[in-house]
Short mmCIF file of C-alpha atoms and ligand atoms in Angstrom, two decimals:
data_model
loop_
_atom_site.label_atom_id
_atom_site.label_comp_id
_atom_site.label_asym_id
_atom_site.label_seq_id
_atom_site.Cartn_x
_atom_site.Cartn_y
_atom_site.Cartn_z
CA MET X 23 -14.13 87.76 3.74
CA LYS X 24 -17.26 88.33 5.79
CA ARG X 25 -19.24 85.88 7.76
CA THR X 26 -22.71 85.51 6.38
CA ARG X 27 -24.87 84.74 9.30
CA ILE X 28 -28.28 86.08 8.63
CA GLY X 29 -30.34 83.81 6.47
CA GLY X 30 -27.30 81.64 6.13
CA ARG X 31 -25.69 79.19 8.47
CA ARG X 32 -27.55 80.30 11.52
CA GLY X 33 -30.88 80.84 9.84
CA ALA X 34 -33.03 83.57 11.24
CA GLU X 35 -31.39 83.55 14.62
CA LEU X 36 -29.96 86.99 15.30
CA SER X 37 -27.29 86.98 17.97
CA ARG X 38 -26.45 90.07 19.95
CA LYS X 39 -23.21 90.23 18.04
CA ASP X 40 -24.84 90.00 14.62
CA PHE X 41 -27.30 92.53 15.75
CA LEU X 42 -24.69 95.04 16.78
CA ARG X 43 -22.79 94.54 13.59
CA LEU X 44 -25.78 94.90 11.38
CA GLY X 45 -27.00 97.88 13.35
CA GLY X 46 -24.94 100.27 11.25
CA ALA X 47 -26.18 98.70 8.02
CA GLY X 48 -29.68 99.98 8.43
CA LEU X 49 -31.23 96.77 9.65
CA ALA X 50 -31.62 97.90 13.18
CA GLY X 51 -34.21 100.52 13.92
CA ALA X 52 -34.68 101.84 17.39
CA ALA X 53 -37.75 99.66 17.88
CA LEU X 54 -35.89 96.55 16.91
CA LEU X 55 -33.07 97.54 19.18
CA GLY X 56 -35.45 97.71 22.08
CA ALA X 57 -37.23 94.51 21.08
CA ALA X 58 -34.06 92.54 20.93
CA GLY X 59 -33.22 93.65 24.41
CA CYS X 60 -29.70 94.66 23.56
CA GLY X 61 -29.72 97.63 25.80
CA GLY X 62 -28.20 99.65 23.02
CA GLY X 63 -26.03 101.58 25.45
CA GLY X 64 -22.73 103.13 24.65
CA GLU X 65 -21.06 100.55 22.44
CA SER X 66 -19.78 101.36 19.01
CA SER X 67 -21.26 99.65 15.99
CA SER X 68 -18.18 97.48 15.71
CA GLY X 69 -19.74 95.62 18.64
CA GLU X 70 -17.97 92.78 20.30
CA VAL X 71 -14.98 90.61 19.81
CA ILE X 72 -15.73 87.04 20.80
CA PHE X 73 -12.81 85.21 22.34
CA SER X 74 -13.02 81.43 22.54
CA TRP X 75 -11.04 79.38 24.99
CA GLY X 76 -11.41 76.49 27.43
CA PRO X 77 -12.32 76.98 31.09
CA ASP X 78 -9.67 78.81 33.09
CA ASP X 79 -9.04 76.89 36.32
CA THR X 80 -6.85 79.70 37.64
CA GLY X 81 -9.46 82.45 37.11
CA VAL X 82 -6.93 84.87 35.57
CA LEU X 83 -8.50 85.14 32.12
CA PRO X 84 -11.90 86.58 33.16
CA LYS X 85 -10.04 89.18 35.24
CA LEU X 86 -7.89 90.23 32.30
CA ILE X 87 -10.89 90.45 29.99
CA GLN X 88 -12.65 92.63 32.51
CA LYS X 89 -9.62 94.90 32.67
CA PHE X 90 -9.46 95.08 28.87
CA ASN X 91 -13.14 95.94 28.68
CA GLU X 92 -12.81 98.67 31.29
CA GLN X 93 -9.90 100.21 29.37
CA HIS X 94 -11.84 99.99 26.08
CA LYS X 95 -15.24 101.32 27.16
CA GLY X 96 -16.90 103.15 24.29
CA GLU X 97 -14.70 101.38 21.74
CA PHE X 98 -15.54 97.69 21.71
CA GLN X 99 -15.85 94.89 24.22
CA VAL X 100 -14.57 91.35 24.41
CA ARG X 101 -16.80 88.45 25.35
CA TYR X 102 -15.38 85.16 26.60
CA ARG X 103 -16.96 82.12 25.03
CA GLU X 104 -16.09 79.06 27.08
CA MET X 105 -15.09 76.01 25.07
CA PRO X 106 -14.43 72.38 26.14
CA SER X 107 -11.41 71.84 28.38
CA ASP X 108 -10.33 68.79 26.38
CA THR X 109 -8.25 70.26 23.58
CA GLY X 110 -9.37 67.53 21.12
CA GLN X 111 -13.05 68.26 21.72
CA TYR X 112 -12.40 71.97 21.45
CA PHE X 113 -10.56 71.41 18.16
CA ASP X 114 -13.44 69.31 16.76
CA GLN X 115 -15.95 71.98 17.65
CA LEU X 116 -13.92 74.70 15.96
CA ARG X 117 -13.31 72.56 12.89
CA THR X 118 -17.03 71.90 12.50
CA GLU X 119 -17.72 75.63 12.77
CA PHE X 120 -14.99 76.54 10.30
CA GLN X 121 -16.25 73.98 7.83
CA ALA X 122 -19.72 75.46 8.15
CA GLY X 123 -18.42 78.86 7.13
CA GLY X 124 -16.72 80.67 9.95
CA GLY X 125 -18.05 80.09 13.41
CA ASP X 126 -19.08 82.26 16.25
CA THR X 127 -15.65 83.44 17.24
CA ASP X 128 -13.20 86.18 16.33
CA VAL X 129 -10.14 85.38 18.42
CA ILE X 130 -9.24 81.82 19.25
CA GLY X 131 -7.14 80.76 22.20
CA GLY X 132 -5.52 77.96 20.23
CA ASP X 133 -3.38 74.98 21.14
CA VAL X 134 0.23 75.05 19.94
CA ILE X 135 -0.52 72.07 17.65
CA TRP X 136 -3.23 73.78 15.62
CA PRO X 137 -1.74 76.54 13.43
CA ALA X 138 -0.32 74.32 10.66
CA GLN X 139 -3.66 72.64 10.08
CA PHE X 140 -5.82 75.75 10.43
CA ALA X 141 -3.48 77.75 8.20
CA ALA X 142 -3.36 75.05 5.52
CA SER X 143 -7.18 75.10 5.48
CA GLY X 144 -7.34 78.90 5.20
CA TRP X 145 -9.27 79.26 8.46
CA ILE X 146 -6.99 81.67 10.30
CA SER X 147 -5.54 85.05 9.38
CA ASP X 148 -1.92 85.48 8.36
CA LEU X 149 -0.53 87.80 11.04
CA SER X 150 2.93 88.31 9.51
CA ASP X 151 2.33 92.00 8.71
CA ARG X 152 0.85 92.91 12.07
CA PHE X 153 3.07 90.82 14.33
CA THR X 154 6.49 92.41 13.93
CA ASP X 155 8.29 92.03 17.29
CA THR X 156 8.63 88.27 16.93
CA ASP X 157 12.25 88.35 18.18
CA ALA X 158 11.01 89.29 21.63
CA PHE X 159 9.36 85.86 21.94
CA LEU X 160 10.83 82.45 22.77
CA PRO X 161 11.92 80.45 19.73
CA GLY X 162 9.96 77.22 20.47
CA PRO X 163 6.50 78.81 20.58
CA MET X 164 7.40 81.05 17.62
CA GLN X 165 8.40 78.04 15.59
CA ALA X 166 5.06 76.45 16.35
CA MET X 167 3.26 79.59 15.06
CA THR X 168 5.16 79.55 11.78
CA TYR X 169 3.88 77.61 8.81
CA ASP X 170 4.69 78.01 5.13
CA GLY X 171 7.01 80.92 5.94
CA LYS X 172 4.25 82.99 7.57
CA VAL X 173 3.25 83.70 11.15
CA TRP X 174 -0.27 82.62 12.11
CA GLY X 175 -0.50 83.29 15.80
CA VAL X 176 0.92 85.19 18.75
CA PRO X 177 2.20 83.04 21.60
CA TRP X 178 0.35 83.56 24.89
CA TYR X 179 2.00 81.16 27.31
CA THR X 180 4.14 78.14 26.92
CA ASP X 181 3.59 74.78 28.55
CA SER X 182 6.08 72.14 29.29
CA GLY X 183 5.56 68.81 31.02
CA LEU X 184 6.85 68.93 34.62
CA LEU X 185 7.31 66.48 37.43
CA TYR X 186 5.73 67.71 40.66
CA TYR X 187 6.77 65.86 43.79
CA ARG X 188 5.82 65.84 47.44
CA ARG X 189 8.99 67.02 49.08
CA ASP X 190 7.65 66.31 52.59
CA LEU X 191 6.56 62.73 51.88
CA LEU X 192 9.80 61.86 50.11
CA GLU X 193 11.71 63.18 53.11
CA GLN X 194 9.65 61.01 55.46
CA ALA X 195 10.69 58.02 53.39
CA GLY X 196 14.35 59.08 53.52
CA PHE X 197 14.74 60.62 50.04
CA SER X 198 16.39 64.00 49.73
CA GLY X 199 15.42 65.06 46.20
CA PRO X 200 13.45 64.19 43.10
CA PRO X 201 14.20 61.19 40.88
CA ALA X 202 16.41 61.65 37.83
CA THR X 203 15.36 58.43 36.08
CA TRP X 204 12.09 56.59 35.57
CA GLU X 205 13.51 53.65 37.54
CA GLU X 206 14.22 55.93 40.48
CA LEU X 207 10.75 57.40 40.24
CA LYS X 208 9.26 53.93 40.48
CA GLU X 209 11.40 52.88 43.43
CA MET X 210 10.80 56.13 45.28
CA GLY X 211 7.09 56.09 44.50
CA LEU X 212 6.60 52.55 45.76
CA GLN X 213 8.70 53.02 48.88
CA THR X 214 7.13 56.36 49.82
CA LYS X 215 3.65 55.06 49.18
CA GLN X 216 4.30 52.24 51.58
CA ASP X 217 5.98 54.36 54.27
CA THR X 218 3.46 57.19 54.25
CA GLY X 219 0.24 55.37 53.38
CA THR X 220 -0.34 57.59 50.33
CA GLN X 221 -2.77 56.16 47.80
CA LEU X 222 -0.81 56.71 44.57
CA GLY X 223 2.87 56.75 43.74
CA PHE X 224 2.33 58.65 40.50
CA ALA X 225 -0.55 60.45 38.76
CA PHE X 226 -0.41 61.50 35.12
CA GLN X 227 -2.57 61.83 32.00
CA GLY X 228 -3.13 58.34 30.61
CA ALA X 229 -6.51 58.73 28.89
CA GLU X 230 -7.01 58.31 25.17
CA TYR X 231 -6.78 61.99 24.17
CA GLU X 232 -4.22 64.69 23.41
CA GLY X 233 -2.81 64.82 26.93
CA GLY X 234 -2.12 61.07 26.72
CA VAL X 235 -0.21 61.76 23.52
CA CYS X 236 1.89 64.40 25.32
CA ASN X 237 2.71 61.92 28.11
CA GLY X 238 3.41 58.96 25.81
CA LEU X 239 5.78 61.07 23.70
CA GLU X 240 7.80 61.93 26.78
CA TYR X 241 8.42 58.23 27.44
CA ILE X 242 9.32 57.57 23.82
CA ARG X 243 11.69 60.52 23.58
CA THR X 244 13.36 59.98 26.97
CA HIS X 245 14.18 56.48 25.73
CA GLY X 246 15.71 57.82 22.50
CA GLY X 247 12.71 57.25 20.17
CA GLU X 248 10.89 59.68 17.85
CA VAL X 249 7.71 59.77 15.75
CA LEU X 250 8.67 61.59 12.54
CA ASP X 251 12.18 62.06 11.20
CA PRO X 252 13.17 65.60 12.29
CA ASN X 253 15.05 66.06 9.00
CA ASP X 254 12.25 64.73 6.82
CA PRO X 255 8.82 64.95 8.45
CA SER X 256 7.27 62.83 5.70
CA LYS X 257 9.17 59.87 7.12
CA VAL X 258 7.69 57.97 10.08
CA ILE X 259 10.35 56.45 12.34
CA ILE X 260 8.36 55.38 15.39
CA ASP X 261 8.92 51.65 14.95
CA SER X 262 12.16 51.35 16.93
CA PRO X 263 13.33 49.45 20.02
CA GLU X 264 13.72 52.84 21.75
CA SER X 265 10.07 53.83 21.22
CA ALA X 266 8.90 50.39 22.34
CA ALA X 267 11.08 50.64 25.46
CA GLY X 268 9.45 53.98 26.25
CA LEU X 269 5.95 52.54 26.11
CA GLU X 270 7.13 49.54 28.15
CA THR X 271 8.29 51.86 30.95
CA TRP X 272 4.97 53.66 30.78
CA HIS X 273 3.00 50.43 31.08
CA SER X 274 5.20 49.32 34.00
CA MET X 275 3.80 52.23 36.04
CA ILE X 276 0.51 50.34 36.18
CA GLU X 277 1.94 46.84 36.17
CA ASP X 278 4.31 47.53 39.07
CA GLY X 279 1.63 49.26 41.11
CA VAL X 280 3.14 52.76 41.05
CA THR X 281 -0.18 54.03 39.78
CA THR X 282 -3.74 52.82 39.44
CA GLN X 283 -5.71 51.34 36.51
CA ALA X 284 -7.90 54.43 36.78
CA VAL X 285 -5.05 56.44 35.24
CA LEU X 286 -6.22 55.04 31.90
CA GLN X 287 -9.03 57.59 32.14
CA TYR X 288 -7.08 60.40 33.78
CA LYS X 289 -6.87 63.76 32.03
CA GLU X 290 -5.35 66.91 33.55
CA ASP X 291 -8.14 67.45 36.08
CA GLU X 292 -8.24 63.93 37.50
CA SER X 293 -4.47 63.73 37.81
CA TYR X 294 -3.92 67.08 39.48
CA GLY X 295 -7.05 66.42 41.55
CA ALA X 296 -5.38 63.38 43.13
CA PHE X 297 -2.25 65.40 43.79
CA ILE X 298 -3.83 68.48 45.36
CA ARG X 299 -6.03 66.27 47.53
CA GLY X 300 -2.80 64.85 48.92
CA ASP X 301 -3.34 61.40 47.36
CA ALA X 302 -0.28 61.21 45.10
CA ILE X 303 3.47 61.49 45.61
CA PHE X 304 4.40 62.38 42.02
CA LEU X 305 2.41 64.20 39.38
CA ARG X 306 3.18 64.86 35.72
CA ASN X 307 1.38 68.01 34.69
CA TRP X 308 1.73 71.53 33.26
CA PRO X 309 2.97 74.68 35.04
CA TYR X 310 -0.47 76.07 35.97
CA VAL X 311 -0.93 73.42 38.64
CA TYR X 312 1.48 75.44 40.76
CA ALA X 313 -1.06 78.26 40.92
CA LEU X 314 -3.76 75.85 42.09
CA LEU X 315 -1.54 74.73 44.97
CA SER X 316 -1.41 78.29 46.22
CA ASN X 317 -5.18 78.46 46.51
CA PRO X 318 -6.39 76.98 49.80
CA GLU X 319 -9.91 76.65 48.41
CA GLU X 320 -8.58 74.31 45.75
CA SER X 321 -5.75 72.52 47.42
CA GLU X 322 -5.29 70.43 50.58
CA ILE X 323 -1.54 70.81 50.25
CA THR X 324 0.58 73.96 50.06
CA PRO X 325 3.39 74.99 47.70
CA ASP X 326 6.07 74.50 50.37
CA GLN X 327 5.27 70.76 50.43
CA VAL X 328 5.91 70.52 46.71
CA GLY X 329 8.97 70.53 44.47
CA VAL X 330 9.11 70.71 40.69
CA ALA X 331 11.64 68.86 38.52
CA PRO X 332 12.25 68.01 34.88
CA ILE X 333 10.68 64.88 33.40
CA PRO X 334 12.85 61.86 34.34
CA VAL X 335 14.99 60.08 31.80
CA SER X 336 15.93 56.52 31.04
CA GLU X 337 19.53 55.67 31.85
CA GLY X 338 21.93 57.39 29.44
CA ASN X 339 19.29 59.55 27.76
CA GLN X 340 18.39 63.20 27.87
CA SER X 341 15.28 64.71 29.50
CA TYR X 342 12.50 65.78 27.16
CA SER X 343 9.17 67.32 27.87
CA THR X 344 6.36 67.87 25.43
CA LEU X 345 6.02 71.47 24.33
CA GLY X 346 2.49 72.65 24.97
CA GLY X 347 1.05 76.09 25.18
CA TRP X 348 -1.66 78.41 24.01
CA ASN X 349 -1.66 81.13 21.43
CA PHE X 350 -3.88 83.77 19.94
CA LEU X 351 -5.20 83.06 16.46
CA ILE X 352 -7.62 85.23 14.51
CA ASN X 353 -10.50 83.69 12.59
CA ALA X 354 -9.99 84.52 8.91
CA ALA X 355 -13.76 84.90 8.57
CA SER X 356 -14.07 87.46 11.35
CA ASP X 357 -15.26 90.88 10.23
CA VAL X 358 -13.54 92.63 13.14
CA GLN X 359 -9.90 91.90 12.27
CA ASP X 360 -8.56 95.21 13.65
CA GLU X 361 -10.38 94.93 16.94
CA ALA X 362 -9.37 91.28 17.21
CA TRP X 363 -5.75 92.29 16.70
CA GLU X 364 -6.01 95.04 19.30
CA PHE X 365 -7.18 92.46 21.85
CA VAL X 366 -4.38 90.03 20.92
CA ARG X 367 -1.78 92.77 21.10
CA TRP X 368 -3.01 93.89 24.52
CA MET X 369 -3.18 90.36 25.92
CA THR X 370 0.41 89.68 24.88
CA ASP X 371 1.86 92.91 26.27
CA PRO X 372 4.49 92.21 28.93
CA GLU X 373 2.13 93.49 31.62
CA GLN X 374 -0.61 90.98 30.92
CA LEU X 375 1.83 88.11 30.43
CA LYS X 376 3.31 89.01 33.79
CA THR X 377 -0.10 88.83 35.50
CA ASN X 378 -0.71 85.49 33.83
CA ALA X 379 2.64 84.25 35.14
CA ILE X 380 2.30 85.55 38.69
CA GLU X 381 -1.36 84.75 39.26
CA GLY X 382 -1.80 81.81 36.89
CA SER X 383 1.66 80.23 37.02
CA ARG X 384 1.78 80.22 33.24
CA LEU X 385 5.21 80.35 31.68
CA PRO X 386 5.71 83.63 29.84
CA VAL X 387 6.56 83.62 26.15
CA ARG X 388 8.49 86.90 26.11
CA ARG X 389 12.19 86.44 26.77
CA SER X 390 12.42 89.62 28.88
CA LEU X 391 10.14 88.19 31.57
CA TYR X 392 12.74 85.58 32.44
CA GLU X 393 14.89 88.45 33.66
CA ASP X 394 12.08 90.11 35.58
CA GLN X 395 12.90 89.78 39.28
CA GLU X 396 9.28 89.79 40.38
CA VAL X 397 8.38 86.97 38.00
CA LEU X 398 11.40 84.92 39.08
CA GLU X 399 10.62 85.50 42.73
CA LYS X 400 6.91 84.78 42.61
CA VAL X 401 6.77 82.05 39.97
CA PRO X 402 9.06 79.21 40.99
CA VAL X 403 8.10 77.33 37.85
CA ALA X 404 9.51 80.17 35.75
CA ARG X 405 12.82 79.93 37.62
CA LEU X 406 13.02 76.32 36.67
CA GLY X 407 11.56 77.06 33.28
CA LYS X 408 14.39 78.80 31.54
CA GLU X 409 17.15 76.24 31.89
CA ALA X 410 15.68 72.90 32.77
CA ILE X 411 12.31 73.09 31.13
CA ILE X 412 12.16 75.28 28.09
CA ASP X 413 15.35 73.92 26.61
CA ASN X 414 13.98 70.39 26.91
CA ALA X 415 10.54 71.18 25.53
CA THR X 416 10.10 69.51 22.17
CA PRO X 417 7.11 70.15 19.90
CA ARG X 418 4.75 67.46 18.76
CA PRO X 419 5.03 66.76 15.04
CA VAL X 420 4.28 70.02 13.20
CA SER X 421 2.10 68.78 10.38
CA PRO X 422 -1.11 69.78 8.58
CA TYR X 423 -2.30 66.24 9.35
CA TYR X 424 -1.47 66.45 13.01
CA SER X 425 -5.03 65.93 14.24
CA ASP X 426 -5.21 62.56 12.44
CA ILE X 427 -1.73 61.58 13.57
CA SER X 428 -2.71 62.44 17.12
CA LEU X 429 -5.85 60.28 17.08
CA GLU X 430 -3.75 57.24 16.14
CA LEU X 431 -1.10 58.03 18.74
CA ALA X 432 -3.75 58.49 21.41
CA GLU X 433 -5.34 55.13 20.67
CA GLN X 434 -2.14 53.08 20.56
CA PHE X 435 -0.53 54.83 23.52
CA ASN X 436 -3.57 54.20 25.69
CA ALA X 437 -3.77 50.54 24.59
CA ALA X 438 -0.06 50.05 25.33
CA LEU X 439 -0.39 51.73 28.72
CA ALA X 440 -3.28 49.40 29.53
CA GLY X 441 -1.33 46.35 28.34
CA ASP X 442 -3.99 45.58 25.71
CA VAL X 443 -1.28 45.60 23.04
CA SER X 444 2.44 45.02 23.48
CA PRO X 445 4.69 48.08 23.09
CA GLU X 446 6.28 46.43 20.03
CA GLN X 447 2.89 45.90 18.43
CA ALA X 448 1.80 49.46 19.22
CA VAL X 449 4.80 51.02 17.49
CA LYS X 450 4.43 48.69 14.49
CA THR X 451 0.77 49.60 14.07
CA LEU X 452 1.64 53.27 14.37
CA GLN X 453 4.44 52.99 11.85
CA SER X 454 2.10 51.83 9.10
CA ASP X 455 -0.96 53.90 10.11
CA LEU X 456 0.99 57.15 10.40
CA GLN X 457 2.84 56.53 7.16
CA SER X 458 -0.53 56.15 5.39
CA ILE X 459 -1.85 59.38 6.92
CA VAL X 460 1.21 61.32 5.78
CA GLU X 461 1.17 59.81 2.29
CA GLU X 462 -2.58 60.24 1.77
CA GLY X 463 -2.31 63.81 3.02
CA GLN X 464 0.50 64.58 0.63
CA ALA X 465 -1.32 62.97 -2.29
CA ALA X 466 -4.45 65.02 -1.53
CA GLY X 467 -2.53 68.19 -0.75
C1 GLC B 16 -1.99 71.61 27.70
C2 GLC B 16 -1.00 72.03 26.64
C3 GLC B 16 -1.51 71.71 25.27
C4 GLC B 16 -1.85 70.24 25.20
C5 GLC B 16 -2.86 69.87 26.26
C6 GLC B 16 -3.13 68.38 26.29
O1 GLC B 16 -3.11 72.42 27.66
O2 GLC B 16 -0.71 73.40 26.72
O3 GLC B 16 -0.56 72.06 24.29
O4 GLC B 16 -2.31 69.87 23.92
O5 GLC B 16 -2.40 70.27 27.53
O6 GLC B 16 -4.13 68.04 27.18
#
């Protein structure tokens, strides 16, 4: 399947990429080449591979792309197309482009929650024949790339919710280690805030968006609740005392003054912003924040002031964190499938994953890297990752209707956090709304 751009979706507009691709088809004469200002130097007619992804706060991605391009001079080049940092907005933009016939991208840096939906819609390429060393990758991310018995993406890095804590401030307040339970987190946060004059006990992602869903799920699961029945994903089971208790604990973070009302709008940036400015004792965030701490231009605090621990539990329950992570998907409508694959293959070589781990503090997806001494030495989060984090990381519901499910979760979680609805009401509303989404989806599907 080819993208039809000229005279089609994009009208008469001729992008550099279209231009290079059409060059070989007789459209491009030398005069036109000059007129379009493409430079015309050196590149093959297969042109560029466009790679879409959100902004990279750690700066590692542009460096890797530059390295790839240097190694592939005279073959083809990769161009980074920056997408919104909010995964929901990024998803919406891609969906709109796919629905309009393909979109201006070849390789997609895609969220772990996307493959089922994109695959069910026929928007991404089945990679089962190309991607053969799947056993070398961690099972969680691989499971998330598998839908309908086929593999739709190559894992890039895996994310897992972590609890960052200010070791130095806790010590000043007389605490020797991180909290194991939510109750302890609250007590320690309030006490340390008072003793050290720190603004916030706890910063996290409470806004109405995907990150809020990831946080809310951690409270529900660490209280013994769940959204869909793991044995029968067409069955919604969120309406339980356990799920309600989870949302109650979440809301108590605001009610008891451990955090601020402003957390209702916090996404990743606002929450880690408070932490790296030195304004928060605890932070729930993803592994990459560790890399930001090591950069004095970004951070007022240094890694030695910070410890990392698993997400707390409620008494008698097990720790869970939400499995996140990013993966390479190939647009089914791209006309440079081979080049796209070459880029994906290169980016997921151990060497590149290692750079991403060491410089970007992103948890590697290849098992072998958890035995790599340099990674273990230089990436404290990876040391913690294997046992305490990866084993606890639980995917969000894998469903072709996930984006609709997520919108409902985001709304009710945020309202329950704010105290606008009771936790019991929130889980009741979700029970019936999610059941309708699943049933309507199945009926349509
Ligand atoms: C991180 C995770 C991703 C998640 C997002 C939510 O980027 O890797 O899976 O959806 O945060 O904000």
